[in-house]
PDB file of C-alpha atoms in Angstrom:
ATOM      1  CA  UNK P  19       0.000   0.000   0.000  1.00  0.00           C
ATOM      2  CA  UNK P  20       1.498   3.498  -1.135  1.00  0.00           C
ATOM      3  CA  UNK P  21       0.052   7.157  -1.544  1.00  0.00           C
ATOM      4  CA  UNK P  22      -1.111   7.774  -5.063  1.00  0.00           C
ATOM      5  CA  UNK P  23       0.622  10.662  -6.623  1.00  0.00           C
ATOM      6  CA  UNK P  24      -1.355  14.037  -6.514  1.00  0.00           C
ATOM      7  CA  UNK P  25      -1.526  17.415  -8.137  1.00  0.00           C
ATOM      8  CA  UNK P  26      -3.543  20.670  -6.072  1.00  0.00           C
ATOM      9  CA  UNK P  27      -4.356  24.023  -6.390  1.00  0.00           C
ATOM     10  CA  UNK P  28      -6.132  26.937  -4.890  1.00  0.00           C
ATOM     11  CA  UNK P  29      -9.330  28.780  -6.422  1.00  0.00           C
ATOM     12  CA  UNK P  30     -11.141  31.537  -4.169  1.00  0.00           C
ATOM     13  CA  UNK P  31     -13.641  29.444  -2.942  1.00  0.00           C
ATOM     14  CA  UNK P  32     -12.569  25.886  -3.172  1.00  0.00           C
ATOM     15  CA  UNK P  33      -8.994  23.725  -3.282  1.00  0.00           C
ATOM     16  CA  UNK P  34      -8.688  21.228  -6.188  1.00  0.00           C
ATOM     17  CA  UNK P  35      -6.892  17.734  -5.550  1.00  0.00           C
ATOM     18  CA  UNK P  36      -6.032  15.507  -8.143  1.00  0.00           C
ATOM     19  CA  UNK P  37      -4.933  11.921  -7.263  1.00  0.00           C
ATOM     20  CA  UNK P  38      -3.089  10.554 -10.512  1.00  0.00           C
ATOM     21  CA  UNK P  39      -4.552   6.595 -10.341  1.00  0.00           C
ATOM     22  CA  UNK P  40      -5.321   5.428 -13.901  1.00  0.00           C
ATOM     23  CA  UNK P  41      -7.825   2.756 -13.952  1.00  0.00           C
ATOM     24  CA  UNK P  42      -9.139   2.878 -10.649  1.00  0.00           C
ATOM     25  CA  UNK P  43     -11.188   1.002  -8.385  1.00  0.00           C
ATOM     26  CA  UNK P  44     -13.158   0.914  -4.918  1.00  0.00           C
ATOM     27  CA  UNK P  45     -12.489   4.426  -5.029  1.00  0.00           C
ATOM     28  CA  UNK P  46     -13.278   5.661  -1.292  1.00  0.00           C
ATOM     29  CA  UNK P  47     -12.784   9.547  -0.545  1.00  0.00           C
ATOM     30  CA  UNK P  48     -13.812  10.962   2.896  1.00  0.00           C
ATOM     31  CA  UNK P  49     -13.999  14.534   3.618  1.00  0.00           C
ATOM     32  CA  UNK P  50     -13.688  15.846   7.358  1.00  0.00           C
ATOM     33  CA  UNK P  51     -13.716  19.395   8.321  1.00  0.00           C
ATOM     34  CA  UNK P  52      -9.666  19.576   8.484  1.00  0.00           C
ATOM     35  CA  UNK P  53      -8.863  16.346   6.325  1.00  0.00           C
ATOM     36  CA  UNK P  54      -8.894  14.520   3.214  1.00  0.00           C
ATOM     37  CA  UNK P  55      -9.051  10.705   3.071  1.00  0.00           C
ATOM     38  CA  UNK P  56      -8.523   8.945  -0.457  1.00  0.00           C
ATOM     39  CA  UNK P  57      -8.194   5.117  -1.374  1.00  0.00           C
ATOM     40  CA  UNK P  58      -8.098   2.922  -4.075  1.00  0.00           C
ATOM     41  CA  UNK P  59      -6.899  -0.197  -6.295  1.00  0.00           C
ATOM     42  CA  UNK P  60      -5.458   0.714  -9.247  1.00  0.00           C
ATOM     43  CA  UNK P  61      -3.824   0.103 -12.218  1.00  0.00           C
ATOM     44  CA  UNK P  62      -3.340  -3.437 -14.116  1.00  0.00           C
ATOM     45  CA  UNK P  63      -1.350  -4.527 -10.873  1.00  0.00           C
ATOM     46  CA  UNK P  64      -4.301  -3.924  -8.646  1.00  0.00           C
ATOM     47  CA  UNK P  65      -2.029  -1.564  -6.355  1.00  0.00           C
ATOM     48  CA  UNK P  66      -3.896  -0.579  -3.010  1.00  0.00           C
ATOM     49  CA  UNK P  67      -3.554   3.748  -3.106  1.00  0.00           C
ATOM     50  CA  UNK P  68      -4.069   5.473   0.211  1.00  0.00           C
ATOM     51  CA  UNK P  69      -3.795   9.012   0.857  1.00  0.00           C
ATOM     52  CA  UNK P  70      -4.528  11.073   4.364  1.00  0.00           C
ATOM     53  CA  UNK P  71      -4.265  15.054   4.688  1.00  0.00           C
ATOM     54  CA  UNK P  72      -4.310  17.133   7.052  1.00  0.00           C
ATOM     55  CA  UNK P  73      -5.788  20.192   5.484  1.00  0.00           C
ATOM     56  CA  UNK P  74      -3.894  23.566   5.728  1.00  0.00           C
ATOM     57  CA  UNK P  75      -7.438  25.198   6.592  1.00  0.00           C
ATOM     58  CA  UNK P  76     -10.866  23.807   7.601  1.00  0.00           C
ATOM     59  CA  UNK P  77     -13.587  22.760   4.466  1.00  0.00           C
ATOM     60  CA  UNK P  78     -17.307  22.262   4.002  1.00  0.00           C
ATOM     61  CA  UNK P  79     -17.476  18.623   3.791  1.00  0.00           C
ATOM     62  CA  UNK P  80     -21.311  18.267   3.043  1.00  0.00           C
ATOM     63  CA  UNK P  81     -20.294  20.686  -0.061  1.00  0.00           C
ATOM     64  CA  UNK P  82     -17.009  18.649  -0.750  1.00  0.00           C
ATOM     65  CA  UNK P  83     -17.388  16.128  -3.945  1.00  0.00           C
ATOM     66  CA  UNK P  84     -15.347  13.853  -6.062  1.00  0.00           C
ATOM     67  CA  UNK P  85     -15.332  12.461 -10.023  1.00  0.00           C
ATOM     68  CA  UNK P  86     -13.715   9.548 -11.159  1.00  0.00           C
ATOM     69  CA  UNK P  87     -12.387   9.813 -14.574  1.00  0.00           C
ATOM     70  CA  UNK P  88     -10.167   6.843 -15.987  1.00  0.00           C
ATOM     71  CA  UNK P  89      -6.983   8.757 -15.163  1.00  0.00           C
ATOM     72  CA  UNK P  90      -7.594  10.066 -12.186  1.00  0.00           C
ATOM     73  CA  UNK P  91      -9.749  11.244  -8.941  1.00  0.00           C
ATOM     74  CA  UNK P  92     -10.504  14.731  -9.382  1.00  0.00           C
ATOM     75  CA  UNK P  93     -11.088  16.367  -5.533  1.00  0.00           C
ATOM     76  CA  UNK P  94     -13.648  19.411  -5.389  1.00  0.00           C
ATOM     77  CA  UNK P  95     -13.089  20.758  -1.819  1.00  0.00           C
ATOM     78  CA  UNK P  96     -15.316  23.602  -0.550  1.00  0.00           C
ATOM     79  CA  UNK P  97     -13.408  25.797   1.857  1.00  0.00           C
ATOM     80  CA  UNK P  98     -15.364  26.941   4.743  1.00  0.00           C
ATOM     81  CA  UNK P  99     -13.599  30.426   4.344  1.00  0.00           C
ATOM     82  CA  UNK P 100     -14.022  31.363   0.354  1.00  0.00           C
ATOM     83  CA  UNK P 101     -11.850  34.421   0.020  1.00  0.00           C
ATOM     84  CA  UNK P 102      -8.941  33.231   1.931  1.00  0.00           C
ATOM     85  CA  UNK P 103      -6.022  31.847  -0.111  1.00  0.00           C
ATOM     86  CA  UNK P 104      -3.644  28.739   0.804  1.00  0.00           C
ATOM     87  CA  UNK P 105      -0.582  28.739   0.346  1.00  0.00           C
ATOM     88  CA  UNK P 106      -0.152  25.111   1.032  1.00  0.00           C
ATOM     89  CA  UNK P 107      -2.404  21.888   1.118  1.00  0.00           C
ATOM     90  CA  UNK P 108      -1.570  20.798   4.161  1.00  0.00           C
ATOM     91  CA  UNK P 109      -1.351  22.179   7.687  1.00  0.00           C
ATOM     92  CA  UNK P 110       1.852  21.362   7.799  1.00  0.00           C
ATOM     93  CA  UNK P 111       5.227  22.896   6.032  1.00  0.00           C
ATOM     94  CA  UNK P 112       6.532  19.330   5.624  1.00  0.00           C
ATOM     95  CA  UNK P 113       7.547  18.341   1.896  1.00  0.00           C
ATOM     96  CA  UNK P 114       5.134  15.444   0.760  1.00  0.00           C
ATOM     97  CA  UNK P 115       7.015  13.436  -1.896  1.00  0.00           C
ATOM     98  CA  UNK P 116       3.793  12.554  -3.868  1.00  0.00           C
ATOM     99  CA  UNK P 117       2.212  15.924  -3.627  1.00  0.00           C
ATOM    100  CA  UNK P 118       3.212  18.730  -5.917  1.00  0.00           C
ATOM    101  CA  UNK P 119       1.797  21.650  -7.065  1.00  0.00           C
ATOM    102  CA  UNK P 120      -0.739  22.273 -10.368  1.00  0.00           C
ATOM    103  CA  UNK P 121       0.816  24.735 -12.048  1.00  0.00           C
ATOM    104  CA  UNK P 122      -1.231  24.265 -15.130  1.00  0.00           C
ATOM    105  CA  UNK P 123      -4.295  25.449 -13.259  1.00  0.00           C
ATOM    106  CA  UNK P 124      -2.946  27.733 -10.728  1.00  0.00           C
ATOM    107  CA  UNK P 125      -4.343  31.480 -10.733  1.00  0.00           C
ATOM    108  CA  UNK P 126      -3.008  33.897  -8.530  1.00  0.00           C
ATOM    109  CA  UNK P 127      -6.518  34.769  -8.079  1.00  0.00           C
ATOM    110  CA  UNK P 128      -5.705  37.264  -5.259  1.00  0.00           C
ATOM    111  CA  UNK P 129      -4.045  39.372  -7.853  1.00  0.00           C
ATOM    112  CA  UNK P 130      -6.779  39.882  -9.613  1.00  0.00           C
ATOM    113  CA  UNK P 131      -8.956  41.735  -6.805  1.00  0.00           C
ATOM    114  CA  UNK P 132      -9.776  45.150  -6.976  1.00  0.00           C
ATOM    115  CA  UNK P 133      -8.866  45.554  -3.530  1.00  0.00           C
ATOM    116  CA  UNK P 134      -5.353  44.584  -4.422  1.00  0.00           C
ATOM    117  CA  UNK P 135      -4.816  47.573  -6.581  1.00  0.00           C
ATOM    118  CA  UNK P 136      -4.355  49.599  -4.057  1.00  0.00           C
ATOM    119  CA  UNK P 137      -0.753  47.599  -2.534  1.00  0.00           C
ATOM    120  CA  UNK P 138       1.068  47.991  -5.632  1.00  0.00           C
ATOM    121  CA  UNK P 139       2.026  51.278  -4.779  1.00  0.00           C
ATOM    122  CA  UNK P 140       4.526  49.853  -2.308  1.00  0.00           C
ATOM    123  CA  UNK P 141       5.744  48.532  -5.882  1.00  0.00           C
ATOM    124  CA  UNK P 142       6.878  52.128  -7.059  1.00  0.00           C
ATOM    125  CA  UNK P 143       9.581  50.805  -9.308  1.00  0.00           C
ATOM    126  CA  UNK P 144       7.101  47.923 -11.010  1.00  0.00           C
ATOM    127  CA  UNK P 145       4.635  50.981 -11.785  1.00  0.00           C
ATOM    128  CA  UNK P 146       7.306  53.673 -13.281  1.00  0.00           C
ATOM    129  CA  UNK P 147       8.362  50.444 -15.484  1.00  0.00           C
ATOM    130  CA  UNK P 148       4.566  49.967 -16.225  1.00  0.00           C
ATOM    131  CA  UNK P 149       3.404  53.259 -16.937  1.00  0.00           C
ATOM    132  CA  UNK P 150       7.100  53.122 -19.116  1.00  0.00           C
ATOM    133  CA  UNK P 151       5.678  50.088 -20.672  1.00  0.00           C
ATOM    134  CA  UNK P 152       2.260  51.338 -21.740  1.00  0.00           C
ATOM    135  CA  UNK P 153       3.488  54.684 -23.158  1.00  0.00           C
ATOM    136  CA  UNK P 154       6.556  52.351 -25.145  1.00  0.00           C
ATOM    137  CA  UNK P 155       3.844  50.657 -27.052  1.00  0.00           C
ATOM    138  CA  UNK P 156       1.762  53.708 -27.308  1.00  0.00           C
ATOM    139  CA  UNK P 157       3.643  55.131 -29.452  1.00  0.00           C
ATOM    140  CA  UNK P 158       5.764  52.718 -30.711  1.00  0.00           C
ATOM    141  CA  UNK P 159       6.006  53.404 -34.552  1.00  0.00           C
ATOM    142  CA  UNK P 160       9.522  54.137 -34.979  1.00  0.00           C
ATOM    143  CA  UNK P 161      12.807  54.324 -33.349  1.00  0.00           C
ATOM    144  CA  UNK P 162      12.890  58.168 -32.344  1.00  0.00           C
ATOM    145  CA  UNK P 163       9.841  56.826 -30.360  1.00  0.00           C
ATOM    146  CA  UNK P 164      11.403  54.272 -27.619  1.00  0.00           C
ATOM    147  CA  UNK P 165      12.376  55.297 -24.257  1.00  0.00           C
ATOM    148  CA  UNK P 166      15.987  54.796 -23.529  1.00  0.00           C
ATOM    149  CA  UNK P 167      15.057  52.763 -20.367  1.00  0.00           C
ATOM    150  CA  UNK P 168      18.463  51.860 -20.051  1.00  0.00           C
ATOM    151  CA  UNK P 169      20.688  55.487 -20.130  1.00  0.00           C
ATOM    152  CA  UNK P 170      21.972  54.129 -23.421  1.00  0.00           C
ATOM    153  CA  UNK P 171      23.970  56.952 -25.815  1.00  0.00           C
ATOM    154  CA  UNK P 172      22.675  57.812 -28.347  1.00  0.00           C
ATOM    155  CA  UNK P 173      25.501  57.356 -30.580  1.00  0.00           C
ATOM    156  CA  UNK P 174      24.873  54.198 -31.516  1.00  0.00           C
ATOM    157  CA  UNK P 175      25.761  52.566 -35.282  1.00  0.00           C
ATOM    158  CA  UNK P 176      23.425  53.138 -38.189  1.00  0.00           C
ATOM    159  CA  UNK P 177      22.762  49.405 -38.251  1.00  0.00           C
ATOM    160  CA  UNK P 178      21.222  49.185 -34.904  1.00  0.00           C
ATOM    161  CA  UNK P 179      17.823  47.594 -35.485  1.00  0.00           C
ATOM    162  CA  UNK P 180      14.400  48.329 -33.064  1.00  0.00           C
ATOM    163  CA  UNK P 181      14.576  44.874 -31.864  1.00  0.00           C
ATOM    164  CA  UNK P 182      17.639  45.410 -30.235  1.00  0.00           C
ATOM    165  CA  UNK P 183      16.617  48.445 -28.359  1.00  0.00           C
ATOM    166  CA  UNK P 184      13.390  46.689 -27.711  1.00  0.00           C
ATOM    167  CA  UNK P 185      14.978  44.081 -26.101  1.00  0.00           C
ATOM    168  CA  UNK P 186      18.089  45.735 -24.038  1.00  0.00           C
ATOM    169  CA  UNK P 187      14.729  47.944 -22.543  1.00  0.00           C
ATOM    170  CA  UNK P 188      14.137  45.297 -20.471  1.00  0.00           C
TER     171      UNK P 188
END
């Protein structure tokens, strides 16, 4: 018996789980208020998956589901705080060698909150670069029109080309 291998990630109102079993069988997932309970058989070897977490923050079980699909067990947990993001699975730091992150559906959906706006100003150098940014491709047209972002001379050779400016920019 051995943990099946899983992928997560966070969405503002729920935490998605993953368990990687292709083929699987007497699929059995419990959902607690702080944990996550998965087993299974699966596989052409008939391997015996089980999988226990302790959850980083507390869930609405009764609003907690699961799918089967052939490749996998797709985890839909409810959090019982939408709006709070975690920045782990589990409540503890510990490095779980069959856990790993989804980066293929990861959003940094806390960025996107209008209520975030407001704490980039503590980012004074990302928003000179930004507002440099914007006005670059506003009037990008020729090269008399790029920003020497850099403190380049302007006494560079004839055969300088935009997309070298372009690129030393940044």
């Amino acid at each position: 018996m051995h943990p099946a291998t899983a992928k997560w990630y966070d969405r503002r109102d729920s935490v998605f789980i993953e368990f990687c079993v292709a083929d699987s069988k007497d699929v059995k997932v419990n959902f607690d208020k702080t944990k996550c309970a998965f087993s299974c058989i699966g596989g052409t070897d008939n391997v015996k998956h089980e999988n226990e977490i302790d959850l980083f923050e507390a869930i609405d079980e009764n609003e907690s589901k699961h799918k089967r699909t052939d490749r996998s067990v797709l985890c839909y947990l409810r959090k019982a705080q939408p709006g709070k993001a975690w920045p782990r699975l589990t409540k503890e730091k510990a490095k779980l060698s069959w856990l790993s992150v989804d980066f293929n559906n990861w959003k940094d959906w806390e960025d996107d909150s209008d209520e975030e706006i407001g704490n980039f100003d503590q980012f004074s150098d990302v928003n000179i670069f930004h507002v440099g940014f914007l006005q670059m491709m506003n009037n990008m047209g020729g090269e008399d029109d790029l920003p020497d972002l850099d403190g380049a001379d302007d006494d560079e050779s004839a055969d300088s080309d935009d997309e070298s400016k372009f690129s030393r920019a940044f």
